[in-house]
C-alpha cells in the first residue's frame, strides 16, 4: 500500500491596506503562496508567514504600516522561524531601505514583482533577507496581471490596466505603480467569461485610470468598445468600473451610459478641487467648467446617474476663495458620496516642492467644513430615494444576520427582509427609510 504523505500546510497571515488594486493583488498572493503550501489563516498567532500589502498614497497610510511592523517585532522575538514580508506601494517606494530600517523584516517585494514572492519566501526559509522591487516595463508585464482566484462570488473585480502616466503633482501612484499598461482584451474577456461561468453576476473593471484603457496599445480595443463587448455577454447583470479621470471621459464612453442598461448608473469621478487655479497646479488637465460639462453630458445620457468623487483640501497655496469654489462644486455636482482628504506631502512628487504649504489646523478645519456640507447633500439625496423603487442585486445576509443585503444600481447599500434563496437575484425594492450608510427597503 502506498502511503500518501501530506505535509501540514503552513499558515499565511496577509494584511491588505489601501485600494481595490491591492485587494486584487492580495488574491494573487494567496494563490501564489498556496502553490508553496501556505494556507491563509485569520489569526496572526497561527502564521508561519506574515505579509503586509501596503499603501503609500498618503503619509497616514504609510505610517500605519510602520506601526503594524512595530507590533510584529515581539512576535518575531517569540518565534524566530516566523517570516515577515512587505509588499505593495510602501515596499516599492522604500525597497532595500525597509530591510535596513526594520531589522527583523525578511523580505520586500514591489508592485511589479509579485511573481517573485515565492522565490523570496524560499530564500527567507534559508535565512536570506532579500528585496526585489524592480519595475518591469517590458511585454513580460502583460503576463503578470493578477488573475482572479476561483471564489465563485457574485460580484468580482477584474484588473484591466495598471500604472498611471498622469503625474498629478500631489500623487505618488506613478512612482510606485509605474507606467500605464493595458492588459490584453482577449484575456480580460476570457477571465470574465470564466467568472460568469462560476456564478459572478456583477463585474467591476479596475485600473488607476480605466478610461485610457488600450490607448497606448496599437490595435487594442478602447475602453468604450471593451464595455460594449462585456455588456453583450450572457449571464452578466451589472457592469461597473473605477477609477475614471475626468479628462479622459470620451463621447464614446458617455454614449455607453445611454446605450448599455447593464452599465450601472454610478460613476466615481474625482474632481480633486473646484478651483481652476488649484486644478492647474495639480496638473489635472481640466477646468471646473469642463468638469461640470462632463457631468452634465453624462447626466443627459443617464439622468439618474449617481456621481461620487474625491477631493483634496489644503493643497499648497489653496486660499479660502479656492476652498469656497470646492464647496460650491459640491452643490453643483451633488455627489451622492465623497471621499475627502487633507493634502499629504509625498516624496518625489512635484507638489512637495511647491511654496505655501498650509498649516495642519487650516487643512483640518477645511476638511471638516467640506464633510459637513457633503453629509447634508448625501442625506438629502438618500431621503429623496424614500418611496422610490430600486433594482437591487441581493449579495448576501446583512451584518446583523436578520436581513438580506445588496446594492442599488447606483451602489447604495440596501437591507431588506427576505428569503436567503433570493441571494444572487436582482429584485425590485421599495425604499422605506434612509440611514447614514444604508437604505432600508421592502421587496416589491
Ligand atoms: N494627499 C491627499 N490625498 C491624496 N490622494 C492622492 N494623493 C494624495 C495626497 N498626496 C487622494 C486623491 C485620489 C485618492 C485615491 O487619494 O483624492 O483620488
Ligand atoms: Fe494619481 Fe492622478 Fe494618476 Fe490618479 S490620475 S493615480 S491622482 S497621478
CSV table of N, CA and C in Angstrom, one decimal, residues 323-407:
chain,number,residue,atom,x,y,z
A,323,UNK,N,-11.0,77.4,-1.7
A,323,UNK,CA,-11.7,76.4,-1.0
A,323,UNK,C,-13.2,76.5,-1.2
A,324,UNK,N,-13.6,77.8,-1.2
A,324,UNK,CA,-15.1,78.1,-1.4
A,324,UNK,C,-15.5,77.6,-2.7
A,325,UNK,N,-14.6,77.6,-3.7
A,325,UNK,CA,-15.0,77.1,-5.0
A,325,UNK,C,-15.2,75.6,-5.0
A,326,UNK,N,-14.4,74.9,-4.1
A,326,UNK,CA,-14.6,73.5,-4.0
A,326,UNK,C,-15.9,73.2,-3.3
A,327,UNK,N,-16.2,74.0,-2.2
A,327,UNK,CA,-17.5,73.8,-1.6
A,327,UNK,C,-18.7,74.0,-2.5
A,328,UNK,N,-18.6,75.0,-3.4
A,328,UNK,CA,-19.7,75.2,-4.3
A,328,UNK,C,-19.8,74.2,-5.4
A,329,UNK,N,-18.6,73.6,-5.7
A,329,UNK,CA,-18.7,72.4,-6.7
A,329,UNK,C,-19.5,71.3,-6.1
A,330,UNK,N,-19.5,71.1,-4.8
A,330,UNK,CA,-20.3,70.0,-4.2
A,330,UNK,C,-21.8,70.3,-4.5
A,331,UNK,N,-22.1,71.6,-4.3
A,331,UNK,CA,-23.6,72.0,-4.5
A,331,UNK,C,-24.0,71.8,-6.0
A,332,UNK,N,-23.0,72.1,-6.9
A,332,UNK,CA,-23.4,72.0,-8.3
A,332,UNK,C,-23.5,70.5,-8.8
A,333,UNK,N,-22.5,69.7,-8.3
A,333,UNK,CA,-22.5,68.3,-8.8
A,333,UNK,C,-23.5,67.5,-8.0
A,334,UNK,N,-23.6,67.8,-6.7
A,334,UNK,CA,-24.5,66.9,-5.8
A,334,UNK,C,-24.0,65.5,-5.9
A,335,UNK,N,-22.8,65.3,-5.3
A,335,UNK,CA,-22.2,63.9,-5.2
A,335,UNK,C,-23.1,63.2,-4.2
A,336,UNK,N,-23.3,61.9,-4.5
A,336,UNK,CA,-24.1,61.1,-3.5
A,336,UNK,C,-23.1,60.7,-2.4
A,337,UNK,N,-21.9,60.7,-2.7
A,337,UNK,CA,-20.9,60.4,-1.7
A,337,UNK,C,-19.5,61.0,-2.1
A,338,UNK,N,-18.7,61.3,-1.1
A,338,UNK,CA,-17.5,62.0,-1.4
A,338,UNK,C,-16.4,61.4,-0.5
A,339,UNK,N,-15.2,61.1,-1.1
A,339,UNK,CA,-14.1,60.7,-0.3
A,339,UNK,C,-13.2,62.0,-0.3
A,340,UNK,N,-13.0,62.5,1.0
A,340,UNK,CA,-12.2,63.7,1.0
A,340,UNK,C,-11.0,63.6,1.9
A,341,UNK,N,-9.9,64.2,1.5
A,341,UNK,CA,-8.7,64.0,2.2
A,341,UNK,C,-8.0,65.3,2.4
A,342,UNK,N,-7.2,65.4,3.5
A,342,UNK,CA,-6.3,66.5,3.7
A,342,UNK,C,-5.1,66.3,2.8
A,343,UNK,N,-4.6,67.3,2.1
A,343,UNK,CA,-3.4,67.1,1.3
A,343,UNK,C,-2.2,66.6,2.2
A,344,UNK,N,-1.6,65.6,1.6
A,344,UNK,CA,-0.5,64.9,2.3
A,344,UNK,C,0.8,65.0,1.4
A,345,UNK,N,1.8,65.5,2.0
A,345,UNK,CA,3.1,65.7,1.2
A,345,UNK,C,3.7,64.3,0.9
A,346,UNK,N,4.0,64.0,-0.3
A,346,UNK,CA,4.5,62.7,-0.7
A,346,UNK,C,5.9,62.8,-1.3
A,347,UNK,N,6.8,61.9,-1.0
A,347,UNK,CA,8.2,62.0,-1.5
A,347,UNK,C,8.1,61.9,-3.1
A,348,UNK,N,9.0,62.6,-3.7
A,348,UNK,CA,9.2,62.6,-5.2
A,348,UNK,C,8.2,63.5,-5.9
A,349,UNK,N,7.1,63.7,-5.4
A,349,UNK,CA,6.0,64.4,-6.1
A,349,UNK,C,6.4,65.9,-6.3
A,350,UNK,N,5.9,66.5,-7.4
A,350,UNK,CA,6.2,67.9,-7.7
A,350,UNK,C,5.7,68.8,-6.6
A,351,UNK,N,4.4,68.6,-6.1
A,351,UNK,CA,3.8,69.5,-5.1
A,351,UNK,C,4.6,69.6,-3.8
A,352,UNK,N,5.4,68.5,-3.5
A,352,UNK,CA,6.1,68.6,-2.3
A,352,UNK,C,7.1,69.8,-2.3
A,353,UNK,N,7.5,70.2,-3.5
A,353,UNK,CA,8.4,71.4,-3.6
A,353,UNK,C,7.7,72.7,-3.9
A,354,UNK,N,6.3,72.7,-3.9
A,354,UNK,CA,5.6,73.9,-4.1
A,354,UNK,C,5.7,74.8,-2.8
A,355,UNK,N,5.6,76.1,-3.0
A,355,UNK,CA,5.5,77.0,-1.9
A,355,UNK,C,4.2,77.0,-1.2
A,356,UNK,N,4.1,77.7,0.0
A,356,UNK,CA,2.8,77.9,0.7
A,356,UNK,C,2.1,76.7,1.1
A,357,UNK,N,2.8,75.8,1.8
A,357,UNK,CA,2.1,74.6,2.4
A,357,UNK,C,1.3,75.2,3.6
A,358,UNK,N,0.1,74.6,3.7
A,358,UNK,CA,-0.9,75.1,4.7
A,358,UNK,C,-0.6,74.4,6.1
A,359,UNK,N,-1.1,75.1,7.1
A,359,UNK,CA,-0.9,74.5,8.5
A,359,UNK,C,-1.9,73.4,8.6
A,360,UNK,N,-1.5,72.4,9.5
A,360,UNK,CA,-2.4,71.3,9.7
A,360,UNK,C,-3.8,71.7,10.2
A,361,UNK,N,-3.8,72.8,11.0
A,361,UNK,CA,-5.1,73.3,11.6
A,361,UNK,C,-6.0,73.8,10.5
A,362,UNK,N,-5.5,74.6,9.5
A,362,UNK,CA,-6.3,75.1,8.4
A,362,UNK,C,-6.8,73.9,7.6
A,363,UNK,N,-6.0,73.0,7.3
A,363,UNK,CA,-6.4,71.9,6.4
A,363,UNK,C,-7.5,71.1,7.1
A,364,UNK,N,-7.3,70.8,8.4
A,364,UNK,CA,-8.3,70.0,9.1
A,364,UNK,C,-9.6,70.7,9.2
A,365,UNK,N,-9.5,72.0,9.4
A,365,UNK,CA,-10.8,72.8,9.5
A,365,UNK,C,-11.5,72.8,8.2
A,366,UNK,N,-10.8,72.9,7.1
A,366,UNK,CA,-11.4,72.9,5.8
A,366,UNK,C,-12.1,71.5,5.5
A,367,UNK,N,-11.4,70.5,5.9
A,367,UNK,CA,-11.9,69.1,5.7
A,367,UNK,C,-13.2,69.0,6.5
A,368,UNK,N,-13.3,69.5,7.7
A,368,UNK,CA,-14.5,69.3,8.5
A,368,UNK,C,-15.6,70.1,7.8
A,369,UNK,N,-15.3,71.3,7.3
A,369,UNK,CA,-16.4,72.1,6.7
A,369,UNK,C,-16.9,71.4,5.4
A,370,UNK,N,-16.0,70.8,4.7
A,370,UNK,CA,-16.4,70.1,3.5
A,370,UNK,C,-17.2,68.9,3.8
A,371,UNK,N,-16.8,68.1,4.8
A,371,UNK,CA,-17.5,66.9,5.1
A,371,UNK,C,-18.9,67.2,5.7
A,372,UNK,N,-19.0,68.3,6.4
A,372,UNK,CA,-20.3,68.7,7.0
A,372,UNK,C,-21.3,69.0,5.8
A,373,UNK,N,-20.8,69.7,4.8
A,373,UNK,CA,-21.7,70.1,3.7
A,373,UNK,C,-22.0,68.8,2.9
A,374,UNK,N,-21.0,67.9,2.8
A,374,UNK,CA,-21.3,66.7,2.0
A,374,UNK,C,-22.3,65.8,2.7
A,375,UNK,N,-22.2,65.7,4.1
A,375,UNK,CA,-23.2,64.9,4.8
A,375,UNK,C,-24.6,65.4,4.5
A,376,UNK,N,-24.8,66.7,4.5
A,376,UNK,CA,-26.1,67.2,4.2
A,376,UNK,C,-26.6,66.8,2.8
A,377,UNK,N,-25.7,66.9,1.8
A,377,UNK,CA,-26.1,66.6,0.5
A,377,UNK,C,-26.4,65.1,0.3
A,378,UNK,N,-25.6,64.2,0.9
A,378,UNK,CA,-25.8,62.8,0.9
A,378,UNK,C,-27.2,62.5,1.5
A,379,UNK,N,-27.4,63.1,2.7
A,379,UNK,CA,-28.7,62.9,3.3
A,379,UNK,C,-29.9,63.3,2.5
A,380,UNK,N,-29.8,64.5,1.9
A,380,UNK,CA,-30.9,65.0,1.0
A,380,UNK,C,-31.1,64.0,-0.1
A,381,UNK,N,-30.0,63.5,-0.8
A,381,UNK,CA,-30.2,62.6,-1.9
A,381,UNK,C,-30.9,61.3,-1.4
A,382,UNK,N,-30.4,60.8,-0.3
A,382,UNK,CA,-30.9,59.5,0.2
A,382,UNK,C,-32.3,59.6,0.7
A,383,UNK,N,-32.7,60.7,1.3
A,383,UNK,CA,-34.1,60.9,1.7
A,383,UNK,C,-35.0,61.0,0.5
A,384,UNK,N,-34.4,61.5,-0.6
A,384,UNK,CA,-35.2,61.6,-1.8
A,384,UNK,C,-35.5,60.3,-2.4
A,385,UNK,N,-34.7,59.2,-2.0
A,385,UNK,CA,-34.9,57.9,-2.6
A,385,UNK,C,-36.1,57.2,-1.9
A,386,UNK,N,-36.5,57.7,-0.7
A,386,UNK,CA,-37.6,57.0,0.1
A,386,UNK,C,-38.9,57.1,-0.8
A,387,UNK,N,-39.5,55.9,-0.9
A,387,UNK,CA,-40.7,55.8,-1.7
A,387,UNK,C,-40.4,55.4,-3.2
A,388,UNK,N,-39.2,55.4,-3.6
A,388,UNK,CA,-38.9,55.0,-5.0
A,388,UNK,C,-38.6,53.5,-5.0
A,389,UNK,N,-38.7,53.0,-6.2
A,389,UNK,CA,-38.4,51.5,-6.4
A,389,UNK,C,-37.0,51.4,-7.0
A,390,UNK,N,-36.1,50.6,-6.4
A,390,UNK,CA,-34.8,50.5,-6.8
A,390,UNK,C,-34.5,49.0,-7.2
A,391,UNK,N,-33.7,48.8,-8.2
A,391,UNK,CA,-33.3,47.4,-8.6
A,391,UNK,C,-32.1,47.1,-7.8
A,392,UNK,N,-32.2,46.0,-7.0
A,392,UNK,CA,-31.1,45.7,-6.1
A,392,UNK,C,-30.6,44.2,-6.4
A,393,UNK,N,-29.3,44.1,-6.5
A,393,UNK,CA,-28.7,42.8,-6.6
A,393,UNK,C,-28.4,42.3,-5.2
A,394,UNK,N,-29.2,41.3,-4.8
A,394,UNK,CA,-29.0,40.7,-3.4
A,394,UNK,C,-27.7,39.9,-3.3
A,395,UNK,N,-26.8,40.4,-2.4
A,395,UNK,CA,-25.5,39.8,-2.4
A,395,UNK,C,-25.3,38.9,-1.2
A,396,UNK,N,-26.1,39.0,-0.2
A,396,UNK,CA,-25.9,38.1,1.0
A,396,UNK,C,-26.8,38.5,2.1
A,397,UNK,N,-26.4,38.0,3.3
A,397,UNK,CA,-27.1,38.3,4.5
A,397,UNK,C,-26.5,39.5,5.2
A,398,UNK,N,-27.3,40.4,5.8
A,398,UNK,CA,-26.8,41.6,6.4
A,398,UNK,C,-25.9,41.3,7.6
A,399,UNK,N,-25.2,42.3,8.0
A,399,UNK,CA,-24.2,42.1,9.1
A,399,UNK,C,-24.9,41.6,10.4
A,400,UNK,N,-26.1,42.1,10.6
A,400,UNK,CA,-26.9,41.7,11.8
A,400,UNK,C,-27.5,40.3,11.7
A,401,UNK,N,-27.5,39.9,10.4
A,401,UNK,CA,-27.9,38.5,10.2
A,401,UNK,C,-29.4,38.3,10.0
A,402,UNK,N,-30.2,39.3,10.2
A,402,UNK,CA,-31.6,39.1,10.1
A,402,UNK,C,-32.2,39.6,8.8
A,403,UNK,N,-31.4,40.1,7.9
A,403,UNK,CA,-32.0,40.7,6.6
A,403,UNK,C,-31.1,40.3,5.5
A,404,UNK,N,-31.6,40.5,4.3
A,404,UNK,CA,-30.7,40.4,3.1
A,404,UNK,C,-30.1,41.7,2.8
A,405,UNK,N,-28.9,41.7,2.2
A,405,UNK,CA,-28.3,43.0,1.8
A,405,UNK,C,-27.8,42.9,0.4
A,406,UNK,N,-27.9,44.1,-0.3
A,406,UNK,CA,-27.5,44.2,-1.6
A,406,UNK,C,-27.2,45.7,-2.0
A,407,UNK,N,-27.0,46.0,-3.2
A,407,UNK,CA,-26.7,47.3,-3.6
A,407,UNK,C,-27.6,47.7,-4.8
